[in-house]
C-alpha atoms as an extended CHARMM CRD file, in Angstrom:
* protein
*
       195  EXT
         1         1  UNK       CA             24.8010000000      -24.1690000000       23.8600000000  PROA      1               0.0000000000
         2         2  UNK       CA             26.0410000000      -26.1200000000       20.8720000000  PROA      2               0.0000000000
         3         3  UNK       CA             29.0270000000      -23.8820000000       18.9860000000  PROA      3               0.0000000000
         4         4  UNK       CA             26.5850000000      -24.2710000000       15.6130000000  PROA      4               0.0000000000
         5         5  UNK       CA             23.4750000000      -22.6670000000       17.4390000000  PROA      5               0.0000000000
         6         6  UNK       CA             23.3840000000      -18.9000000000       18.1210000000  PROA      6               0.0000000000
         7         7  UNK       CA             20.3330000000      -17.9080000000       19.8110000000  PROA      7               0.0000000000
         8         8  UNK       CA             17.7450000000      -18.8510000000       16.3540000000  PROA      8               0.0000000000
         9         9  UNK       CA             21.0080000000      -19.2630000000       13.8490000000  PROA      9               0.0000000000
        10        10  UNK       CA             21.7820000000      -22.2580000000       12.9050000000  PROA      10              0.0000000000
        11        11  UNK       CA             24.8370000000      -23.2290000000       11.2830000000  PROA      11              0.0000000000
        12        12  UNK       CA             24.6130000000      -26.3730000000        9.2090000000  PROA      12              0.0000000000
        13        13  UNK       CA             28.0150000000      -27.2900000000        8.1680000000  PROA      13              0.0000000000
        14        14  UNK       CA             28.7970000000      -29.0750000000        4.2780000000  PROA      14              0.0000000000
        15        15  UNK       CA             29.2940000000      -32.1600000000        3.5570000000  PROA      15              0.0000000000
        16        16  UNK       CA             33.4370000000      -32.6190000000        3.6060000000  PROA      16              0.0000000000
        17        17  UNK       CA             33.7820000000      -29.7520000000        5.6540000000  PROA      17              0.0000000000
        18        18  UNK       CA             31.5150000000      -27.6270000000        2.7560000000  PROA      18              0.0000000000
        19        19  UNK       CA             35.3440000000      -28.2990000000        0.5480000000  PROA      19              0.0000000000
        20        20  UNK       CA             34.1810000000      -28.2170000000       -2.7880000000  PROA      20              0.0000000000
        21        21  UNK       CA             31.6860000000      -29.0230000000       -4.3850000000  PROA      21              0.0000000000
        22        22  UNK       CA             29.7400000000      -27.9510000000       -1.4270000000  PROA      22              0.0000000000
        23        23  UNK       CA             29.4680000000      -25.3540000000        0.9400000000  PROA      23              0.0000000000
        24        24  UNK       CA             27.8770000000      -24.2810000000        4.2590000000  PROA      24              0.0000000000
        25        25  UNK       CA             24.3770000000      -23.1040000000        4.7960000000  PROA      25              0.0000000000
        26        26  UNK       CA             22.4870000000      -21.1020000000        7.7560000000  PROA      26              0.0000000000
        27        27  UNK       CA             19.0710000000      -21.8850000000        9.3360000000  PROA      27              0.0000000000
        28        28  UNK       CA             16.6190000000      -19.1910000000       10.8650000000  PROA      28              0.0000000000
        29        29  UNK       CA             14.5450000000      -21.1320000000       13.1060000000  PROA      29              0.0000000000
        30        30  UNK       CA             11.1070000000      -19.3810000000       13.8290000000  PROA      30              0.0000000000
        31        31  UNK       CA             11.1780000000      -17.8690000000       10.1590000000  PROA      31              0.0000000000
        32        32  UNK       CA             12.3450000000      -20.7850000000        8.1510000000  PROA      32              0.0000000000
        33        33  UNK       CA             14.8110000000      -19.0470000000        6.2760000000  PROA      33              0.0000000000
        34        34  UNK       CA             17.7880000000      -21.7430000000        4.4570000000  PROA      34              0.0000000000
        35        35  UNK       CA             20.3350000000      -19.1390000000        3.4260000000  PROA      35              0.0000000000
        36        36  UNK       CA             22.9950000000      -21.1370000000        0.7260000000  PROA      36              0.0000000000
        37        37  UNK       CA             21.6200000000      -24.7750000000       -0.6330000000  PROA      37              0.0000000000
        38        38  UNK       CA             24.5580000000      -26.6830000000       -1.0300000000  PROA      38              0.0000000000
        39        39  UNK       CA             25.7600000000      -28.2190000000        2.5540000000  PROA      39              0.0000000000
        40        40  UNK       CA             23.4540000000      -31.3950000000        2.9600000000  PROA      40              0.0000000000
        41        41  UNK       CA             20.3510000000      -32.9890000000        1.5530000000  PROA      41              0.0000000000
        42        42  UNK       CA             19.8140000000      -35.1280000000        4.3860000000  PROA      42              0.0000000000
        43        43  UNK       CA             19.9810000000      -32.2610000000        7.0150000000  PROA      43              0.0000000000
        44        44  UNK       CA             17.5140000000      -30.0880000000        4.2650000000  PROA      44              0.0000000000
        45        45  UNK       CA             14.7820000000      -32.8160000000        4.6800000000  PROA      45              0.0000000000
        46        46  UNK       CA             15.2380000000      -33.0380000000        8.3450000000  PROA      46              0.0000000000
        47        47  UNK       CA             14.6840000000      -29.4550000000        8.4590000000  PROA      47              0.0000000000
        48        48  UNK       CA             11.9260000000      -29.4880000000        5.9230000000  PROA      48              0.0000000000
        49        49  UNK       CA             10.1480000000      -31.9290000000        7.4930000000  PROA      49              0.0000000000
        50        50  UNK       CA             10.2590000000      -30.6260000000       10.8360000000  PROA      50              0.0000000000
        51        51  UNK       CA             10.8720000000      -26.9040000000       11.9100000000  PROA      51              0.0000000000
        52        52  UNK       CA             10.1580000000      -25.5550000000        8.4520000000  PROA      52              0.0000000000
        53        53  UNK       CA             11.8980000000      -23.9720000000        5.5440000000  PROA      53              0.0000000000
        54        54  UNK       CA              9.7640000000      -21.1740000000        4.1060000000  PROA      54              0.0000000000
        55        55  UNK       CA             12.3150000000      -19.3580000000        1.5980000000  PROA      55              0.0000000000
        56        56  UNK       CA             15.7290000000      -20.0330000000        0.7470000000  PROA      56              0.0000000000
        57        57  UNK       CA             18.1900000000      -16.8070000000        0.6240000000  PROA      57              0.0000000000
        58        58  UNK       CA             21.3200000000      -17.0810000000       -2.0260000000  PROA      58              0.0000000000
        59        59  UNK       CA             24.9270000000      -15.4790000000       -0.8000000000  PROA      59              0.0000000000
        60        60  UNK       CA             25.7110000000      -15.4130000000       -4.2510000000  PROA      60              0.0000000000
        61        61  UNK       CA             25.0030000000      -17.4310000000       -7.5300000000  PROA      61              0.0000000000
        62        62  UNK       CA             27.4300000000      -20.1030000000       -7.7130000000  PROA      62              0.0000000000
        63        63  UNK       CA             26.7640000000      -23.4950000000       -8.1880000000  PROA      63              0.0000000000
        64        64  UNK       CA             28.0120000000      -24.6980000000       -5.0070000000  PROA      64              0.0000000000
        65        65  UNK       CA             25.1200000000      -22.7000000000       -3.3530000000  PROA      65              0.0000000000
        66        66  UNK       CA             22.1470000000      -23.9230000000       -5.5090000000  PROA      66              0.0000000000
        67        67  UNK       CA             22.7390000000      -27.6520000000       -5.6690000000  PROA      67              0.0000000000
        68        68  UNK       CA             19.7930000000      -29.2110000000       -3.5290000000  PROA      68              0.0000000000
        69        69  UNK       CA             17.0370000000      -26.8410000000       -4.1200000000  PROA      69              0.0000000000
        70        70  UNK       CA             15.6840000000      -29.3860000000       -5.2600000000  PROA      70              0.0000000000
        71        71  UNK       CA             15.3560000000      -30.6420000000       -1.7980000000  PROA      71              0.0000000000
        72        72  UNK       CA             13.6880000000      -27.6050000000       -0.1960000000  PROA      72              0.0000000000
        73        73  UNK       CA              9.7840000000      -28.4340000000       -1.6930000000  PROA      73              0.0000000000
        74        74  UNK       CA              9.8780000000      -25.1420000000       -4.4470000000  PROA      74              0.0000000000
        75        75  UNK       CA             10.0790000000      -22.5430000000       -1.5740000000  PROA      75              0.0000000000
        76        76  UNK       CA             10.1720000000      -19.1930000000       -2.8770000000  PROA      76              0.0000000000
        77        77  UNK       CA             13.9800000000      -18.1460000000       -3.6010000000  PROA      77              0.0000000000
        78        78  UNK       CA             15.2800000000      -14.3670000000       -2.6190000000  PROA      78              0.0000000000
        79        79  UNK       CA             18.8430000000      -12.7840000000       -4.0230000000  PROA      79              0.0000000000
        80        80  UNK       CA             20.8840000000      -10.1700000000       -5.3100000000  PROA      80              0.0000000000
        81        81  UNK       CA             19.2820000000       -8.7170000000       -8.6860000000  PROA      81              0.0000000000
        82        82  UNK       CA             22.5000000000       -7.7200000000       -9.6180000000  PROA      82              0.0000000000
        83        83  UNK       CA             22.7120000000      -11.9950000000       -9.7470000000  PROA      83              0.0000000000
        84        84  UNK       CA             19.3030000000      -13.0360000000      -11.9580000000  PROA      84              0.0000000000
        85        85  UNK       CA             20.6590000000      -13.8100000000      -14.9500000000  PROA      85              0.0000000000
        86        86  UNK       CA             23.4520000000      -16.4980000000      -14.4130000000  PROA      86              0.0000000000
        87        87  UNK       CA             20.2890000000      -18.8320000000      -12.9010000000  PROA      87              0.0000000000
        88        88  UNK       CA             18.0380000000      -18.2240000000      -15.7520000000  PROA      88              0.0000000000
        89        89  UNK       CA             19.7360000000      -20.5780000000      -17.9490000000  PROA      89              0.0000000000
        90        90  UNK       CA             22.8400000000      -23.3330000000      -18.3430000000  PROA      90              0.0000000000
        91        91  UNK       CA             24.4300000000      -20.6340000000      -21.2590000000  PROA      91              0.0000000000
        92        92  UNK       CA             23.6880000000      -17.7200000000      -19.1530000000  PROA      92              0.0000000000
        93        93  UNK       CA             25.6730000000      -19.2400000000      -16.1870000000  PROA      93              0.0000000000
        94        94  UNK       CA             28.6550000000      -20.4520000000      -18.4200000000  PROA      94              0.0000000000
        95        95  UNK       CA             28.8610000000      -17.0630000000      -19.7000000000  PROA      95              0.0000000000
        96        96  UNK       CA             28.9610000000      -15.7640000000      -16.3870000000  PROA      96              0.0000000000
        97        97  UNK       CA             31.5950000000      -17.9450000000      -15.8230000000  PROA      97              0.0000000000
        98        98  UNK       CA             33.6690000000      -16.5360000000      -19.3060000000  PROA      98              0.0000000000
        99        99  UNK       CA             33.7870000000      -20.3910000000      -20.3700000000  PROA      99              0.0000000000
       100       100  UNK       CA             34.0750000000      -19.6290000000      -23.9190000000  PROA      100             0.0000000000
       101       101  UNK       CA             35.9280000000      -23.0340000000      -25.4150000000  PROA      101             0.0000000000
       102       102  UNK       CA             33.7460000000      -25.5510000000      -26.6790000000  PROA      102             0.0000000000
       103       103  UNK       CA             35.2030000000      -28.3670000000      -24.5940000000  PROA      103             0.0000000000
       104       104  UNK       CA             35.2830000000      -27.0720000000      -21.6480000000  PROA      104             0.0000000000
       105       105  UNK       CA             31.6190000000      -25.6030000000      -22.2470000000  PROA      105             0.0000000000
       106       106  UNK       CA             30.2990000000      -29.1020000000      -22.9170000000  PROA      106             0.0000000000
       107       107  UNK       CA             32.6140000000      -30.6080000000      -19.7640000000  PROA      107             0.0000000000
       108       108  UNK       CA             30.9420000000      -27.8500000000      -17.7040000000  PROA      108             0.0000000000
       109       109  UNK       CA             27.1400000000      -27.9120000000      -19.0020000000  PROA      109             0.0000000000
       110       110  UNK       CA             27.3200000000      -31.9820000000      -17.8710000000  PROA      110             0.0000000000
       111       111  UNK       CA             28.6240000000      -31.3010000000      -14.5660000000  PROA      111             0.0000000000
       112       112  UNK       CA             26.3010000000      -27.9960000000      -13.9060000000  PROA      112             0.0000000000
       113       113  UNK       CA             23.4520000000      -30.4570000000      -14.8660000000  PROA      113             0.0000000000
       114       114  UNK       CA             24.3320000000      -33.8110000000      -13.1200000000  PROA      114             0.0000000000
       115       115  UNK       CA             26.6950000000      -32.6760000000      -10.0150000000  PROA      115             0.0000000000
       116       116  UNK       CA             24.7940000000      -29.5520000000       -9.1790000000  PROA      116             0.0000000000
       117       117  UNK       CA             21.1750000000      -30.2050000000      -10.6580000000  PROA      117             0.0000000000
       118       118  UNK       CA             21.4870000000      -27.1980000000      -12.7870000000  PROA      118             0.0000000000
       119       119  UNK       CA             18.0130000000      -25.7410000000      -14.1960000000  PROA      119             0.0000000000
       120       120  UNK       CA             16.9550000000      -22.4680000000      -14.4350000000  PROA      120             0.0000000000
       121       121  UNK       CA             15.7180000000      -20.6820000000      -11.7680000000  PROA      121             0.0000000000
       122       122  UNK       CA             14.1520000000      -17.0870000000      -10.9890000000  PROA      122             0.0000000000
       123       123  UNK       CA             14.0210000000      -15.8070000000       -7.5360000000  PROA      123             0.0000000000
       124       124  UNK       CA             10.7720000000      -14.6230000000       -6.1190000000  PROA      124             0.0000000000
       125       125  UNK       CA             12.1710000000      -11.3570000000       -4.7330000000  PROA      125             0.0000000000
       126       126  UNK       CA             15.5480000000       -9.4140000000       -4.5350000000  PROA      126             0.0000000000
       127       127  UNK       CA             17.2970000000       -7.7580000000       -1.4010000000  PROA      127             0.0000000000
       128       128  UNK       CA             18.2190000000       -4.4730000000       -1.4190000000  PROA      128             0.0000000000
       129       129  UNK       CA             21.8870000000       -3.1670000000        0.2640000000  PROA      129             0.0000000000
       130       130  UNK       CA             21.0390000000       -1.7200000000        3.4130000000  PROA      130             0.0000000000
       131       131  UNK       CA             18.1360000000       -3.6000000000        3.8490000000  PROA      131             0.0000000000
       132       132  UNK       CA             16.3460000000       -4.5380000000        7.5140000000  PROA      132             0.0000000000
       133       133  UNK       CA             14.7530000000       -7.2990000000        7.3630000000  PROA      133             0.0000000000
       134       134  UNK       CA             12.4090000000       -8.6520000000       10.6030000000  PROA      134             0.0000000000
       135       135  UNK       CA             11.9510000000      -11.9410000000       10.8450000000  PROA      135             0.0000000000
       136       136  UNK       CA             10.3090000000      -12.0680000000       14.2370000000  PROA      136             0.0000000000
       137       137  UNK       CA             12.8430000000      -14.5970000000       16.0410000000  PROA      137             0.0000000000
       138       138  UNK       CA             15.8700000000      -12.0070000000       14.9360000000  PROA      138             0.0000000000
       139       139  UNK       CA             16.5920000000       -9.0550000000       12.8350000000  PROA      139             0.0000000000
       140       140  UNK       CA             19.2090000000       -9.5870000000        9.5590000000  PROA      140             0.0000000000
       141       141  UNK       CA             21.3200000000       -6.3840000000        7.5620000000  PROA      141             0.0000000000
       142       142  UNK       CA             21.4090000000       -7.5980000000        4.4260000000  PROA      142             0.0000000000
       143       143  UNK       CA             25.4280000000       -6.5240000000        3.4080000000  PROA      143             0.0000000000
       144       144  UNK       CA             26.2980000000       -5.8580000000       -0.0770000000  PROA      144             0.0000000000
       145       145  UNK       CA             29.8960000000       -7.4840000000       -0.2790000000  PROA      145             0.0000000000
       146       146  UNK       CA             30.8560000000       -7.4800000000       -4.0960000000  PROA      146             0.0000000000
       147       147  UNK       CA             34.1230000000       -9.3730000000       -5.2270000000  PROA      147             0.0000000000
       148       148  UNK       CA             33.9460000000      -12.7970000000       -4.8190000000  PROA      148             0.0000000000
       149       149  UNK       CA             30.9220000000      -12.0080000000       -7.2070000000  PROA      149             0.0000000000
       150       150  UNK       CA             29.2290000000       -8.7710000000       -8.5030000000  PROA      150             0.0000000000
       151       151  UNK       CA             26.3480000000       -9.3460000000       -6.0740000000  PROA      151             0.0000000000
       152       152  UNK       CA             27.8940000000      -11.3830000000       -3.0600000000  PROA      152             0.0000000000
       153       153  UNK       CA             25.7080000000      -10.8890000000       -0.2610000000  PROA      153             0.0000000000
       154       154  UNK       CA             26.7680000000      -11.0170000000        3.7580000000  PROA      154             0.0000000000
       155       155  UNK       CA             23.7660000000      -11.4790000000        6.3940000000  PROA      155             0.0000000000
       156       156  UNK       CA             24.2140000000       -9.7870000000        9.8210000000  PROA      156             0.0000000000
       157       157  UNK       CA             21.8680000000      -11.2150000000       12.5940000000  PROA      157             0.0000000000
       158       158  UNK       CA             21.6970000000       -8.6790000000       15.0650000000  PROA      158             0.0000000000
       159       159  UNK       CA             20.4980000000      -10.4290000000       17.6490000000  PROA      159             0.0000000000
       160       160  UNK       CA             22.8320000000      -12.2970000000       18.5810000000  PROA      160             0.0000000000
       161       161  UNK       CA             25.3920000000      -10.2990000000       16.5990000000  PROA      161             0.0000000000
       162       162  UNK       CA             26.0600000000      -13.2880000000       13.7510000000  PROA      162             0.0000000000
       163       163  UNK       CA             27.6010000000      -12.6460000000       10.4420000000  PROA      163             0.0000000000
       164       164  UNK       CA             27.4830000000      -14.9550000000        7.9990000000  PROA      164             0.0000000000
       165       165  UNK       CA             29.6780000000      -14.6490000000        4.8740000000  PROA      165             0.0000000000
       166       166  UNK       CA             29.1840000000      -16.8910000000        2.1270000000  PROA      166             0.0000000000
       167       167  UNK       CA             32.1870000000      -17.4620000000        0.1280000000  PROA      167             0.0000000000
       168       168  UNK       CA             34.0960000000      -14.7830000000        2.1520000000  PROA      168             0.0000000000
       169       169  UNK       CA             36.2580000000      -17.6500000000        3.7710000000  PROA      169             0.0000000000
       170       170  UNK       CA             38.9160000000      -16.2140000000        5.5950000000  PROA      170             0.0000000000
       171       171  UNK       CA             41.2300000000      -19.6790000000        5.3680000000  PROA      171             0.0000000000
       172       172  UNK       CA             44.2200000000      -20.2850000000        2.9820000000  PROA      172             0.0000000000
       173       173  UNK       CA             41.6370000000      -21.4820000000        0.1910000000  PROA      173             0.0000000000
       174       174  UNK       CA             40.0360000000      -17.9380000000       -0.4770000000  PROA      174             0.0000000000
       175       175  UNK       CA             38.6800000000      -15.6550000000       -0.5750000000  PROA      175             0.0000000000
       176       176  UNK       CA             38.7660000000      -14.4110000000       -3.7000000000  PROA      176             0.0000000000
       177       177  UNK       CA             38.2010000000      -17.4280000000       -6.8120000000  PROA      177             0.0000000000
       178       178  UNK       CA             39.1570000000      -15.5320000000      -10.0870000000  PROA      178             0.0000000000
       179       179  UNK       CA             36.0250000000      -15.3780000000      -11.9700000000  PROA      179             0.0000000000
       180       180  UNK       CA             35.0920000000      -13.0280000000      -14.9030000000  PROA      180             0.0000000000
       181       181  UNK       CA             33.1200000000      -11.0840000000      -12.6480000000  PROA      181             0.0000000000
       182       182  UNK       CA             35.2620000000      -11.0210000000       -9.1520000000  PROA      182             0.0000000000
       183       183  UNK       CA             37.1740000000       -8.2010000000       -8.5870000000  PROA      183             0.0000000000
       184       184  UNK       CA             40.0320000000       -8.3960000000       -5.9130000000  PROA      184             0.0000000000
       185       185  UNK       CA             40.0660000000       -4.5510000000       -5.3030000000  PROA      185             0.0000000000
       186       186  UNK       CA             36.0700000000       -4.8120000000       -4.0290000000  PROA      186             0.0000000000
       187       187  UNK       CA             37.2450000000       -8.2080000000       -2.0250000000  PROA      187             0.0000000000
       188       188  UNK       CA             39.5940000000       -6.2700000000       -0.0840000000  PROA      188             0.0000000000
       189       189  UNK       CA             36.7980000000       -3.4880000000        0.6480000000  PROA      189             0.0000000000
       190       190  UNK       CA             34.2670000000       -6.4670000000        1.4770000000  PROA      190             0.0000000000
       191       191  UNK       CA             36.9410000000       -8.3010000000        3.8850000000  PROA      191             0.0000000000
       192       192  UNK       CA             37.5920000000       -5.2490000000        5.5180000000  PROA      192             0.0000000000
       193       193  UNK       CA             33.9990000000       -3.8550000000        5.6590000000  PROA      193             0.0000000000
       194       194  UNK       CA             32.9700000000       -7.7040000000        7.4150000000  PROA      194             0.0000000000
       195       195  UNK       CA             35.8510000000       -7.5870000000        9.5330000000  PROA      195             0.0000000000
């Protein structure tokens, strides 16, 4: 078996090793569940146009995540409530970001909009902490796993006992960014609830 296929999880690795400015995404094959949207366009259409992708899942908010919706055909979108706002508009998400100097709000609303295809977004339904989730080829825990961001969001496949993390990236890079909202005190609870 492949090291990125576990049983119906699919692990579709980023562009540049999902370095900035993109990241890693998972793929439920039976359900058709994207979780993240920022690894590869290409691989989204393959996917799309073959097996299937029926609703994308966020880890968390950040831009990185979001970038190629655009490429999954307006599926239906599910995330953390506690995360709404910062994708209902370009000056909610700077906010959320505490960019409060002019320049660097103009330098940021051009890349949110051209690098990331920034426009607002509302989900179609929220996940709830605890939450069980069926989705007939596997069963996922939905993790609450604040401090990267308020609502960071860990998915635990129990069959065949997968995690995936989001932004929890246990290298030398993070995992905790430094952004208005992260807290490192709930990142060292998170780490150590994951681990």
């Amino acid at each position: 078996m492949p090291a990125d296929i576990f049983g119906p999880i699919h692990f579709v690795r980023g562009r540049q090793s999902a370095r900035y400015p993109y990241s890693n995404s998972v793929y439920v094959e039976g359900a058709g569940v994207l979780i993240d949207a920022g690894a590869e366009p290409a691989r989204y259409d393959e996917l799309r146009c073959g097996k299937g992708i029926r609703q994308l899942w966020l880890s968390h908010w950040h831009e990185d995540h979001i970038a190629f919706i655009d490429h999954l055909g307006g599926v239906p979108m599910r995330q953390s409530p506690l995360e709404a706002e910062p994708l209902t508009g370009l000056q909610h998400c700077l906010d959320w970001y505490g960019i409060n100097d002019d320049e660097f709000r103009a330098y940021w609303r051009q890349a949110f909009t051209n690098t990331f295809n920034f426009r607002p977004r509302r989900a179609a339904g929220y996940f709830t902490p605890g939450e069980i989730i069926d989705l007939g080829s596997c069963t996922v825990e939905i993790l609450h796993t604040p401090g990267h961001t308020p609502g960071s969001t860990s998915f635990f496949f129990r069959e065949p006992g997968v995690v995936f993390t989001g932004d929890y990236d246990l290298t030398r890079f993070g995992p905790w960014y430094g952004d208005r909202d992260s807290s490192i005190e709930d990142t060292i609870a998170s780490v150590e609830r994951l681990r």
